[in-house]
Amino acid sequence: MKPDFQELIKIIKVNDPQADTTMIQLAFEFAAKAHEGQLRKSGEPYINHPLGAAIYLANLKVDNNTIIAALLHDVPEETKITLKEIKNNFGDEVANLVGGITKLGTLKYRGIERYAENLRRMFLAISQDVRVIFIKLADRLNNLQTLNALPHNKQLRIAKETLEIYAPIANRLGMGQLKGDLEDLAFPFVYPDDYKWLTKILPTKKQEQEIYLEDVKKILDKELTKNNIQPVSVHGRAKHLYSLCQKLLRPEYNRDISKIYDIVALRIIVKDIADCYATLGIVHSLWKPLPGRIKDYIAQPKPNGYQSIHTTVWAEREHIVEIQIRTQEMHEEAEYGITAHWQYVEKGKPQEGSRLSKQLSWVNEVLKWQKEIKDSEKYLEAIKLEVFPTRIFVFTPNGDVIDLPEGATPIDFAFHIHTDIGMHCVGAKINEQLVGLDTVLKSGDMIEIIIDKHRKTPNPDWLKFAKTSAARSKIKSSAKIQDYFNEAWETAKGLMPGRKKK
Ligand code: MN
């Protein structure tokens, strides 16, 4: 399907009927003229690529300057027109966004150096203006759509990079839809055999489930109306292919698709949080829930901000169905992530203390290590550990939520709260029980750190189980200082009168 400029305008007008699209029209004409005569590797006119990226972003409800910058994003690099001319025509903000993309685009490293450098720049760009990353992700998505036209080794590199860097970042920004789309496009290039296998076994199962869900939906609609709940919408949603495959490959599923209950899940969107819980009650009065499958991400959001209630029930004819309940606001947030609020943000930076700025606080953490860790391999290790694996969330005795990587211990918690707390830590309680400092924390745990002001240095043995870079680097540097003093002390002792040199 060829992207069409009128489609872009239509989407913008649906999101905001008052929107002034004059500048968008000008940007499109400017880019089309600059790229005139250029073709993509697929043989299409070049302008289809920036236009496709802009259309994807308009669907995520980003602000107009982001759309304008998306239309212009390849102009400085691929045409004779300079960034300065963009600045003269479209202003500083658009020029900064386009400049940000250009900087991300030119990488001189190869191998692990290249990978680490890539990540460093991504995080730096996010911290300066996260909209640069929205454009970069949409750019990548559009490139994946025409990946077939490239030579095999390039396909593989781009697809792998997508799974390893771009999709996890989209996920960390709470952009569920974009993450799933990126993964599904890269999937067949990186794991062609698994992809063929899955697309062969999937279709009948999916179709069966969709027909069945229609029945479930009717019963549910009736019961909700009886209880005076007007759902905004009730619809089936299909799982993305790559995440489905990841799940099937886990040992507990062992490639058995009959064990998967949420290939198609039922999603109920209601007007407010009270209705969410009321709906959960109605669902459970109709059908018995499976034990251990009720997840209240409204009371305890996921680290990326995701909110929803999930439950899995034995529905009609004893079939197992996953049901997700959320408000419209939570829904938009889950699909579009931080772009959902972007229209209300000024100058590319969220207000300090706002929910959005908290969502981005991990970026600043990662940037701090960039200064501390010069070695690329170590930097990568730290990032992989901190940003990409599953996170857990635990509580302070005051009820503050602390976000830590999986496998974290009370030591990590202590250093996360404050360096001094880590330095003086002598013990810990989890849920009011005394535990060893090497105990692995679980989501939902309440942690209290016992400190002793007389304790001056952390125990180097803590390195055996400290997980976060923050804790590890502080323990290490403190141990180094200790070694230095010990050595100095030994030397000093040797110099003291009446003592023999060692
Ligand atoms: Mn591009």
Short mmCIF file of C-alpha atoms and ligand atoms in Angstrom, two decimals:
data_model
loop_
_atom_site.label_atom_id
_atom_site.label_comp_id
_atom_site.label_asym_id
_atom_site.label_seq_id
_atom_site.Cartn_x
_atom_site.Cartn_y
_atom_site.Cartn_z
CA MET A 1 0.00 0.00 0.00
CA LYS A 2 1.40 3.38 -1.01
CA PRO A 3 1.31 6.10 1.64
CA ASP A 4 -0.71 9.10 0.63
CA PHE A 5 -0.35 12.65 1.96
CA GLN A 6 -4.13 13.09 2.28
CA GLU A 7 -4.18 10.09 4.62
CA LEU A 8 -1.73 11.89 6.92
CA ILE A 9 -3.94 15.00 7.03
CA LYS A 10 -7.01 12.85 7.68
CA ILE A 11 -5.41 11.19 10.74
CA ILE A 12 -4.28 14.54 12.17
CA LYS A 13 -7.80 15.97 11.73
CA VAL A 14 -9.39 12.95 13.43
CA ASN A 15 -7.13 13.46 16.46
CA ASP A 16 -7.69 17.21 16.52
CA PRO A 17 -10.31 18.74 14.18
CA GLN A 18 -8.93 22.26 14.90
CA ALA A 19 -5.34 21.34 13.94
CA ASP A 20 -3.59 23.79 11.61
CA THR A 21 -1.91 21.65 8.95
CA THR A 22 -0.36 24.46 6.87
CA MET A 23 3.19 23.76 8.10
CA ILE A 24 2.73 20.04 7.57
CA GLN A 25 1.70 20.67 3.98
CA LEU A 26 4.76 22.90 3.49
CA ALA A 27 7.09 20.33 5.06
CA PHE A 28 5.72 17.59 2.81
CA GLU A 29 6.22 19.73 -0.31
CA PHE A 30 9.72 20.76 0.87
CA ALA A 31 10.75 17.11 1.46
CA ALA A 32 9.15 15.86 -1.78
CA LYS A 33 11.06 18.49 -3.76
CA ALA A 34 14.35 17.75 -1.96
CA HIS A 35 14.06 13.99 -2.60
CA GLU A 36 12.76 14.46 -6.16
CA GLY A 37 14.14 11.82 -8.53
CA GLN A 38 15.51 9.67 -5.68
CA LEU A 39 14.32 6.10 -5.35
CA ARG A 40 14.34 3.70 -2.41
CA LYS A 41 16.10 0.33 -2.88
CA SER A 42 12.60 -1.11 -3.37
CA GLY A 43 12.12 1.12 -6.43
CA GLU A 44 9.51 3.40 -4.81
CA PRO A 45 9.86 7.19 -4.79
CA TYR A 46 11.99 8.18 -1.77
CA ILE A 47 9.30 10.44 -0.26
CA ASN A 48 7.17 7.36 0.53
CA HIS A 49 9.59 6.52 3.34
CA PRO A 50 9.43 9.75 5.40
CA LEU A 51 5.71 9.99 4.64
CA GLY A 52 5.13 6.43 5.92
CA ALA A 53 7.02 7.24 9.13
CA ALA A 54 5.00 10.47 9.59
CA ILE A 55 1.70 8.58 9.14
CA TYR A 56 2.68 6.00 11.75
CA LEU A 57 3.55 8.77 14.20
CA ALA A 58 0.31 10.67 13.53
CA ASN A 59 -1.55 7.53 14.60
CA LEU A 60 0.35 7.68 17.89
CA LYS A 61 -1.01 11.22 18.36
CA VAL A 62 2.34 13.01 18.52
CA ASP A 63 2.54 16.80 18.18
CA ASN A 64 2.80 18.56 14.81
CA ASN A 65 6.51 19.42 15.06
CA THR A 66 7.33 15.72 15.45
CA ILE A 67 5.35 14.97 12.29
CA ILE A 68 7.10 17.80 10.42
CA ALA A 69 10.51 16.55 11.58
CA ALA A 70 9.59 12.99 10.51
CA LEU A 71 8.77 14.25 7.00
CA LEU A 72 12.14 16.04 6.85
CA HIS A 73 14.25 13.47 8.73
CA ASP A 74 16.36 12.25 5.79
CA VAL A 75 16.70 15.59 3.99
CA PRO A 76 20.08 16.77 5.41
CA GLU A 77 21.72 13.39 4.92
CA GLU A 78 20.29 12.27 1.61
CA THR A 79 19.90 15.56 -0.32
CA LYS A 80 21.78 18.80 -1.00
CA ILE A 81 19.53 20.75 1.36
CA THR A 82 21.27 21.56 4.69
CA LEU A 83 20.03 21.57 8.26
CA LYS A 84 20.46 25.35 8.22
CA GLU A 85 17.89 25.67 5.44
CA ILE A 86 15.49 23.52 7.47
CA LYS A 87 16.07 25.83 10.42
CA ASN A 88 15.36 28.92 8.31
CA ASN A 89 12.14 27.43 6.97
CA PHE A 90 10.76 25.50 9.94
CA GLY A 91 12.40 26.98 13.04
CA ASP A 92 14.73 25.82 15.82
CA GLU A 93 12.57 23.12 17.33
CA VAL A 94 12.08 21.18 14.08
CA ALA A 95 15.75 21.69 13.16
CA ASN A 96 16.86 20.31 16.53
CA LEU A 97 14.71 17.21 16.06
CA VAL A 98 16.02 16.60 12.53
CA GLY A 99 19.58 17.25 13.72
CA GLY A 100 19.07 14.71 16.50
CA ILE A 101 18.05 12.04 13.99
CA THR A 102 21.01 12.82 11.75
CA LYS A 103 23.39 12.43 14.70
CA LEU A 104 21.90 9.04 15.54
CA GLY A 105 22.29 7.96 11.92
CA THR A 106 26.05 8.21 11.39
CA LEU A 107 27.91 5.52 13.28
CA LYS A 108 31.54 4.81 12.66
CA TYR A 109 32.03 1.79 14.89
CA ARG A 110 31.64 -1.89 14.10
CA GLY A 111 30.95 -4.88 16.31
CA ILE A 112 30.56 -4.43 20.03
CA GLU A 113 31.92 -0.88 19.92
CA ARG A 114 29.25 0.02 17.42
CA TYR A 115 26.53 -1.57 19.49
CA ALA A 116 27.53 0.20 22.68
CA GLU A 117 27.95 3.50 20.87
CA ASN A 118 24.52 3.07 19.33
CA LEU A 119 22.96 2.65 22.75
CA ARG A 120 24.87 5.58 24.24
CA ARG A 121 23.58 7.88 21.54
CA MET A 122 20.04 6.61 21.87
CA PHE A 123 19.98 7.32 25.60
CA LEU A 124 21.58 10.71 25.16
CA ALA A 125 18.97 11.59 22.54
CA ILE A 126 16.12 10.41 24.78
CA SER A 127 17.38 12.60 27.60
CA GLN A 128 17.63 15.66 25.36
CA ASP A 129 14.32 15.30 23.56
CA VAL A 130 12.55 11.96 23.59
CA ARG A 131 10.67 12.86 20.38
CA VAL A 132 13.89 12.14 18.46
CA ILE A 133 13.43 8.52 19.47
CA PHE A 134 9.78 8.48 18.38
CA ILE A 135 10.98 9.48 14.91
CA LYS A 136 13.90 7.06 14.95
CA LEU A 137 11.57 4.19 15.89
CA ALA A 138 9.05 5.08 13.16
CA ASP A 139 11.96 5.41 10.69
CA ARG A 140 13.17 1.93 11.66
CA LEU A 141 9.68 0.47 11.37
CA ASN A 142 9.30 1.85 7.86
CA ASN A 143 12.73 0.53 6.86
CA LEU A 144 11.74 -2.92 8.08
CA GLN A 145 8.70 -2.85 5.82
CA THR A 146 10.96 -2.62 2.75
CA LEU A 147 13.73 -4.84 4.10
CA ASN A 148 13.18 -7.42 1.35
CA ALA A 149 14.90 -5.13 -1.14
CA LEU A 150 18.23 -5.24 0.74
CA PRO A 151 21.06 -7.82 0.57
CA HIS A 152 20.83 -10.66 3.09
CA ASN A 153 23.62 -9.58 5.46
CA LYS A 154 22.12 -6.09 5.78
CA GLN A 155 18.66 -7.54 6.41
CA LEU A 156 20.00 -9.65 9.23
CA ARG A 157 21.93 -6.80 10.83
CA ILE A 158 18.98 -4.40 10.75
CA ALA A 159 16.51 -7.02 11.99
CA LYS A 160 18.79 -8.11 14.85
CA GLU A 161 19.45 -4.53 15.91
CA THR A 162 15.70 -4.06 15.99
CA LEU A 163 15.14 -6.97 18.37
CA GLU A 164 18.12 -6.07 20.57
CA ILE A 165 17.91 -2.29 20.79
CA TYR A 166 14.89 -0.64 19.24
CA ALA A 167 12.08 -2.92 20.45
CA PRO A 168 13.31 -3.00 24.08
CA ILE A 169 13.53 0.80 24.08
CA ALA A 170 9.99 1.11 22.68
CA ASN A 171 8.92 -1.27 25.44
CA ARG A 172 10.74 0.72 28.12
CA LEU A 173 8.92 3.83 26.89
CA GLY A 174 5.62 1.97 27.28
CA MET A 175 4.90 1.94 23.53
CA GLY A 176 3.40 -1.56 23.38
CA GLN A 177 1.95 -1.35 19.90
CA LEU A 178 5.17 -0.07 18.33
CA LYS A 179 7.27 -2.63 20.19
CA GLY A 180 5.07 -5.47 18.90
CA ASP A 181 5.09 -4.13 15.33
CA LEU A 182 8.90 -3.76 15.30
CA GLU A 183 9.38 -7.30 16.62
CA ASP A 184 6.92 -8.87 14.21
CA LEU A 185 8.61 -7.27 11.19
CA ALA A 186 12.12 -8.31 12.33
CA PHE A 187 11.10 -11.81 13.46
CA PRO A 188 11.08 -13.63 10.03
CA PHE A 189 14.57 -12.31 9.18
CA VAL A 190 16.23 -13.31 12.45
CA TYR A 191 14.44 -16.61 13.15
CA PRO A 192 13.10 -17.79 9.76
CA ASP A 193 12.52 -21.41 10.88
CA ASP A 194 10.55 -20.52 14.00
CA TYR A 195 8.55 -18.02 11.98
CA LYS A 196 7.58 -20.63 9.34
CA TRP A 197 6.68 -23.14 12.05
CA LEU A 198 4.48 -20.67 13.94
CA THR A 199 2.59 -19.32 10.93
CA LYS A 200 1.80 -22.91 9.96
CA ILE A 201 0.35 -24.03 13.32
CA LEU A 202 -1.33 -20.75 14.26
CA PRO A 203 -4.22 -19.96 11.86
CA THR A 204 -6.88 -22.57 12.83
CA LYS A 205 -6.33 -22.09 16.53
CA LYS A 206 -6.66 -18.32 16.15
CA GLN A 207 -9.81 -18.55 14.04
CA GLU A 208 -11.46 -20.96 16.50
CA GLN A 209 -10.69 -18.60 19.35
CA GLU A 210 -12.08 -15.57 17.54
CA ILE A 211 -15.43 -17.26 16.84
CA TYR A 212 -15.65 -18.49 20.42
CA LEU A 213 -14.86 -15.04 21.82
CA GLU A 214 -17.87 -13.59 19.99
CA ASP A 215 -20.12 -15.83 22.14
CA VAL A 216 -18.32 -14.83 25.32
CA LYS A 217 -18.60 -11.18 24.38
CA LYS A 218 -22.39 -11.37 23.94
CA ILE A 219 -22.90 -12.91 27.39
CA LEU A 220 -20.62 -10.37 28.95
CA ASP A 221 -22.30 -7.40 27.24
CA LYS A 222 -25.67 -8.51 28.58
CA GLU A 223 -24.43 -8.97 32.14
CA LEU A 224 -22.61 -5.61 32.19
CA THR A 225 -25.73 -3.76 30.96
CA LYS A 226 -27.79 -5.51 33.65
CA ASN A 227 -25.38 -4.07 36.22
CA ASN A 228 -25.46 -0.56 34.74
CA ILE A 229 -21.97 -0.63 33.32
CA GLN A 230 -21.64 0.84 29.83
CA PRO A 231 -18.35 -0.40 28.42
CA VAL A 232 -16.56 1.98 26.04
CA SER A 233 -15.67 -1.11 24.02
CA VAL A 234 -15.29 -4.88 24.28
CA HIS A 235 -13.03 -6.43 21.67
CA GLY A 236 -10.72 -9.35 21.02
CA ARG A 237 -7.06 -8.59 20.60
CA ALA A 238 -4.60 -10.96 18.93
CA LYS A 239 -1.18 -11.50 20.45
CA HIS A 240 1.82 -10.33 18.44
CA LEU A 241 3.62 -13.20 16.68
CA TYR A 242 7.10 -12.69 18.10
CA SER A 243 5.96 -12.48 21.72
CA LEU A 244 3.77 -15.55 21.16
CA CYS A 245 6.79 -17.44 19.80
CA GLN A 246 8.96 -16.37 22.75
CA LYS A 247 6.30 -17.73 25.07
CA LEU A 248 5.95 -21.05 23.20
CA LEU A 249 9.70 -21.62 23.38
CA ARG A 250 9.72 -21.38 27.17
CA PRO A 251 10.17 -24.79 28.84
CA GLU A 252 6.72 -24.80 30.47
CA TYR A 253 5.02 -24.51 27.06
CA ASN A 254 7.53 -26.58 25.09
CA ARG A 255 6.09 -25.53 21.71
CA ASP A 256 2.63 -26.80 22.65
CA ILE A 257 0.17 -24.17 21.36
CA SER A 258 -2.80 -25.83 23.11
CA LYS A 259 -1.35 -24.56 26.42
CA ILE A 260 -1.62 -20.91 25.39
CA TYR A 261 -4.84 -19.19 26.44
CA ASP A 262 -4.22 -15.66 25.30
CA ILE A 263 -3.57 -15.92 21.57
CA VAL A 264 -6.73 -13.88 21.44
CA ALA A 265 -7.68 -12.15 24.67
CA LEU A 266 -10.82 -10.20 25.43
CA ARG A 267 -10.25 -6.57 26.26
CA ILE A 268 -12.92 -4.58 28.12
CA ILE A 269 -12.56 -0.80 28.20
CA VAL A 270 -14.71 1.01 30.75
CA LYS A 271 -15.19 4.59 31.86
CA ASP A 272 -13.34 4.74 35.20
CA ILE A 273 -11.36 2.75 37.77
CA ALA A 274 -14.45 1.96 39.87
CA ASP A 275 -16.00 0.34 36.79
CA CYS A 276 -12.80 -1.68 36.25
CA TYR A 277 -13.17 -3.38 39.64
CA ALA A 278 -16.95 -3.72 39.27
CA THR A 279 -16.38 -5.39 35.89
CA LEU A 280 -13.83 -7.75 37.42
CA GLY A 281 -16.47 -8.75 39.99
CA ILE A 282 -19.04 -9.39 37.25
CA VAL A 283 -16.58 -11.45 35.20
CA HIS A 284 -15.79 -13.60 38.25
CA SER A 285 -19.46 -14.03 39.10
CA LEU A 286 -20.05 -15.35 35.56
CA TRP A 287 -16.96 -17.53 35.30
CA LYS A 288 -14.55 -19.01 37.82
CA PRO A 289 -11.03 -17.48 37.76
CA LEU A 290 -7.91 -19.64 37.46
CA PRO A 291 -5.91 -19.38 40.67
CA GLY A 292 -2.82 -17.20 40.53
CA ARG A 293 -3.79 -15.53 37.26
CA ILE A 294 -5.44 -12.38 38.58
CA LYS A 295 -3.05 -9.46 38.15
CA ASP A 296 -3.91 -6.00 39.41
CA TYR A 297 -1.62 -3.69 37.46
CA ILE A 298 -3.90 -0.78 38.37
CA ALA A 299 -2.91 -0.87 42.04
CA GLN A 300 0.64 -1.94 41.11
CA PRO A 301 1.57 -0.63 37.66
CA LYS A 302 4.41 -2.30 35.75
CA PRO A 303 7.71 -0.36 35.79
CA ASN A 304 7.01 1.04 32.32
CA GLY A 305 3.73 2.50 33.62
CA TYR A 306 1.41 -0.19 32.21
CA GLN A 307 -1.96 -0.33 34.00
CA SER A 308 -4.76 -2.87 33.57
CA ILE A 309 -6.43 -5.75 35.41
CA HIS A 310 -5.78 -9.20 33.95
CA THR A 311 -7.66 -12.34 34.85
CA THR A 312 -7.97 -15.76 33.24
CA VAL A 313 -11.28 -17.59 33.62
CA TRP A 314 -13.00 -20.84 32.74
CA ALA A 315 -15.61 -19.33 30.45
CA GLU A 316 -18.43 -20.99 28.47
CA ARG A 317 -17.99 -24.72 27.79
CA GLU A 318 -15.00 -24.77 30.16
CA HIS A 319 -12.74 -22.92 27.71
CA ILE A 320 -9.96 -20.84 29.23
CA VAL A 321 -9.98 -17.13 28.29
CA GLU A 322 -7.78 -14.22 29.31
CA ILE A 323 -9.63 -10.98 30.04
CA GLN A 324 -8.06 -7.52 30.36
CA ILE A 325 -9.95 -4.65 31.97
CA ARG A 326 -8.86 -1.01 31.82
CA THR A 327 -9.99 2.60 31.32
CA GLN A 328 -9.69 4.42 27.99
CA GLU A 329 -6.82 6.49 29.39
CA MET A 330 -4.91 3.36 30.46
CA HIS A 331 -5.62 1.84 27.08
CA GLU A 332 -4.13 4.76 25.16
CA GLU A 333 -1.16 4.76 27.46
CA ALA A 334 -0.57 1.03 26.92
CA GLU A 335 -0.79 1.34 23.13
CA TYR A 336 1.01 4.63 22.59
CA GLY A 337 3.07 4.96 25.78
CA ILE A 338 4.46 8.34 26.53
CA THR A 339 3.43 9.67 23.12
CA ALA A 340 -0.15 9.60 24.42
CA HIS A 341 0.61 12.63 26.60
CA TRP A 342 3.01 14.29 24.28
CA GLN A 343 0.66 16.95 22.96
CA TYR A 344 0.57 18.48 26.43
CA VAL A 345 4.33 18.72 26.80
CA GLU A 346 6.27 21.81 25.87
CA LYS A 347 9.75 22.14 24.38
CA GLY A 348 10.55 18.44 24.30
CA LYS A 349 10.97 18.02 28.06
CA PRO A 350 8.28 16.87 30.47
CA GLN A 351 7.66 18.96 33.58
CA GLU A 352 9.80 18.06 36.54
CA GLY A 353 8.04 15.77 39.00
CA SER A 354 5.35 14.83 36.46
CA ARG A 355 4.46 11.22 35.81
CA LEU A 356 6.12 11.47 32.42
CA SER A 357 9.37 12.72 33.85
CA LYS A 358 9.36 9.86 36.39
CA GLN A 359 8.82 7.43 33.53
CA LEU A 360 11.98 8.77 31.94
CA SER A 361 14.12 8.90 35.09
CA TRP A 362 15.86 5.62 34.20
CA VAL A 363 17.35 7.33 31.16
CA ASN A 364 19.32 9.67 33.38
CA GLU A 365 20.54 6.69 35.41
CA VAL A 366 21.86 5.01 32.28
CA LEU A 367 23.54 8.23 31.15
CA LYS A 368 25.37 8.51 34.45
CA TRP A 369 27.10 5.19 33.87
CA GLN A 370 28.18 6.36 30.49
CA LYS A 371 30.54 8.70 32.29
CA GLU A 372 31.60 6.06 34.80
CA ILE A 373 32.02 3.08 32.50
CA LYS A 374 34.44 3.67 29.66
CA ASP A 375 34.84 0.03 28.61
CA SER A 376 32.21 -0.83 25.97
CA GLU A 377 31.82 -4.42 26.99
CA LYS A 378 31.20 -3.52 30.62
CA TYR A 379 28.82 -0.76 29.60
CA LEU A 380 26.79 -3.21 27.54
CA GLU A 381 26.68 -5.67 30.37
CA ALA A 382 25.41 -2.99 32.72
CA ILE A 383 22.74 -1.82 30.27
CA LYS A 384 21.54 -5.30 29.47
CA LEU A 385 21.22 -6.02 33.15
CA GLU A 386 19.49 -2.80 34.07
CA VAL A 387 17.33 -1.84 31.15
CA PHE A 388 16.41 -4.91 29.23
CA PRO A 389 15.53 -7.79 31.53
CA THR A 390 12.33 -7.83 33.50
CA ARG A 391 12.20 -5.39 36.34
CA ILE A 392 10.71 -5.99 39.76
CA PHE A 393 9.06 -3.39 41.94
CA VAL A 394 9.35 -3.40 45.71
CA PHE A 395 8.28 -1.03 48.47
CA THR A 396 9.93 1.10 51.12
CA PRO A 397 8.32 1.06 54.60
CA ASN A 398 6.65 4.36 53.57
CA GLY A 399 5.06 2.69 50.57
CA ASP A 400 7.26 4.28 47.87
CA VAL A 401 7.75 2.03 44.86
CA ILE A 402 11.35 1.19 43.92
CA ASP A 403 12.11 -0.27 40.52
CA LEU A 404 15.03 -2.78 40.42
CA PRO A 405 16.32 -5.43 37.98
CA GLU A 406 15.30 -9.04 38.49
CA GLY A 407 17.63 -10.84 40.93
CA ALA A 408 18.27 -7.69 43.00
CA THR A 409 19.00 -8.10 46.72
CA PRO A 410 18.58 -5.87 49.82
CA ILE A 411 22.06 -4.46 49.08
CA ASP A 412 20.85 -3.14 45.72
CA PHE A 413 17.80 -1.70 47.43
CA ALA A 414 19.94 0.00 50.09
CA PHE A 415 22.28 1.65 47.57
CA HIS A 416 19.33 2.65 45.42
CA ILE A 417 17.77 4.54 48.35
CA HIS A 418 20.99 6.32 49.29
CA THR A 419 24.74 5.69 49.18
CA ASP A 420 24.98 6.25 52.95
CA ILE A 421 22.31 3.64 53.61
CA GLY A 422 24.27 1.15 51.51
CA MET A 423 27.57 2.03 53.22
CA HIS A 424 26.17 1.58 56.74
CA CYS A 425 23.93 -1.41 55.98
CA VAL A 426 24.21 -4.30 58.46
CA GLY A 427 20.97 -6.21 57.88
CA ALA A 428 17.56 -6.22 56.22
CA LYS A 429 13.95 -7.15 56.82
CA ILE A 430 11.64 -8.32 54.06
CA ASN A 431 7.97 -8.05 54.97
CA GLU A 432 9.08 -7.57 58.60
CA GLN A 433 11.15 -10.77 58.69
CA LEU A 434 14.92 -10.60 59.20
CA VAL A 435 16.67 -12.02 56.13
CA GLY A 436 20.21 -12.48 54.79
CA LEU A 437 21.58 -9.65 52.64
CA ASP A 438 21.87 -12.06 49.71
CA THR A 439 18.12 -12.80 49.64
CA VAL A 440 16.64 -12.27 46.17
CA LEU A 441 13.81 -9.71 46.24
CA LYS A 442 10.40 -10.37 44.73
CA SER A 443 7.90 -7.88 43.32
CA GLY A 444 5.64 -6.59 46.06
CA ASP A 445 8.15 -7.14 48.90
CA MET A 446 8.39 -4.42 51.54
CA ILE A 447 12.03 -3.85 52.48
CA GLU A 448 13.53 -2.22 55.52
CA ILE A 449 17.30 -1.71 55.82
CA ILE A 450 18.97 -1.90 59.23
CA ILE A 451 21.93 0.46 59.51
CA ASP A 452 24.74 0.92 61.97
CA LYS A 453 26.32 4.37 61.89
CA HIS A 454 29.64 2.97 63.14
CA ARG A 455 30.02 0.71 60.17
CA LYS A 456 32.26 2.63 57.76
CA THR A 457 32.77 0.45 54.69
CA PRO A 458 30.72 -2.03 52.71
CA ASN A 459 31.73 -5.68 52.75
CA PRO A 460 33.55 -6.64 49.50
CA ASP A 461 31.74 -10.02 49.70
CA TRP A 462 28.56 -8.16 48.74
CA LEU A 463 29.91 -8.12 45.18
CA LYS A 464 28.95 -11.80 45.03
CA PHE A 465 25.26 -10.90 45.00
CA ALA A 466 24.87 -7.17 44.31
CA LYS A 467 23.14 -6.83 40.93
CA THR A 468 22.84 -3.14 40.07
CA SER A 469 25.72 -1.13 38.63
CA ALA A 470 25.14 1.58 41.23
CA ALA A 471 25.68 -0.78 44.16
CA ARG A 472 28.57 -2.66 42.52
CA SER A 473 30.56 0.41 41.57
CA LYS A 474 30.16 1.92 45.05
CA ILE A 475 31.21 -1.28 46.80
CA LYS A 476 34.19 -1.61 44.49
CA SER A 477 35.42 1.95 44.84
CA SER A 478 35.04 1.76 48.60
CA ALA A 479 37.02 -1.51 48.68
CA LYS A 480 39.76 0.17 46.65
CA ILE A 481 40.01 3.05 49.10
CA GLN A 482 40.16 0.53 51.93
CA ASP A 483 43.02 -1.35 50.21
CA TYR A 484 44.84 1.91 49.74
CA PHE A 485 44.52 2.78 53.45
CA ASN A 486 45.54 -0.72 54.52
CA GLU A 487 48.61 -0.52 52.35
CA ALA A 488 49.44 2.96 53.61
CA TRP A 489 48.99 1.73 57.17
CA GLU A 490 51.31 -1.22 56.62
CA THR A 491 53.93 1.07 55.13
CA ALA A 492 53.49 3.55 57.95
CA LYS A 493 53.83 0.79 60.53
CA GLY A 494 57.09 -0.27 58.91
CA LEU A 495 58.42 3.26 59.24
CA MET A 496 57.49 3.61 62.88
CA PRO A 497 60.35 3.55 65.34
CA GLY A 498 60.61 0.33 67.29
CA ARG A 499 58.90 -1.75 64.59
CA LYS A 500 60.58 -3.92 62.05
CA LYS A 501 60.02 -3.50 58.36
CA LYS A 502 58.08 -6.36 56.84
MN MN B 1 14.94 7.33 7.20
#
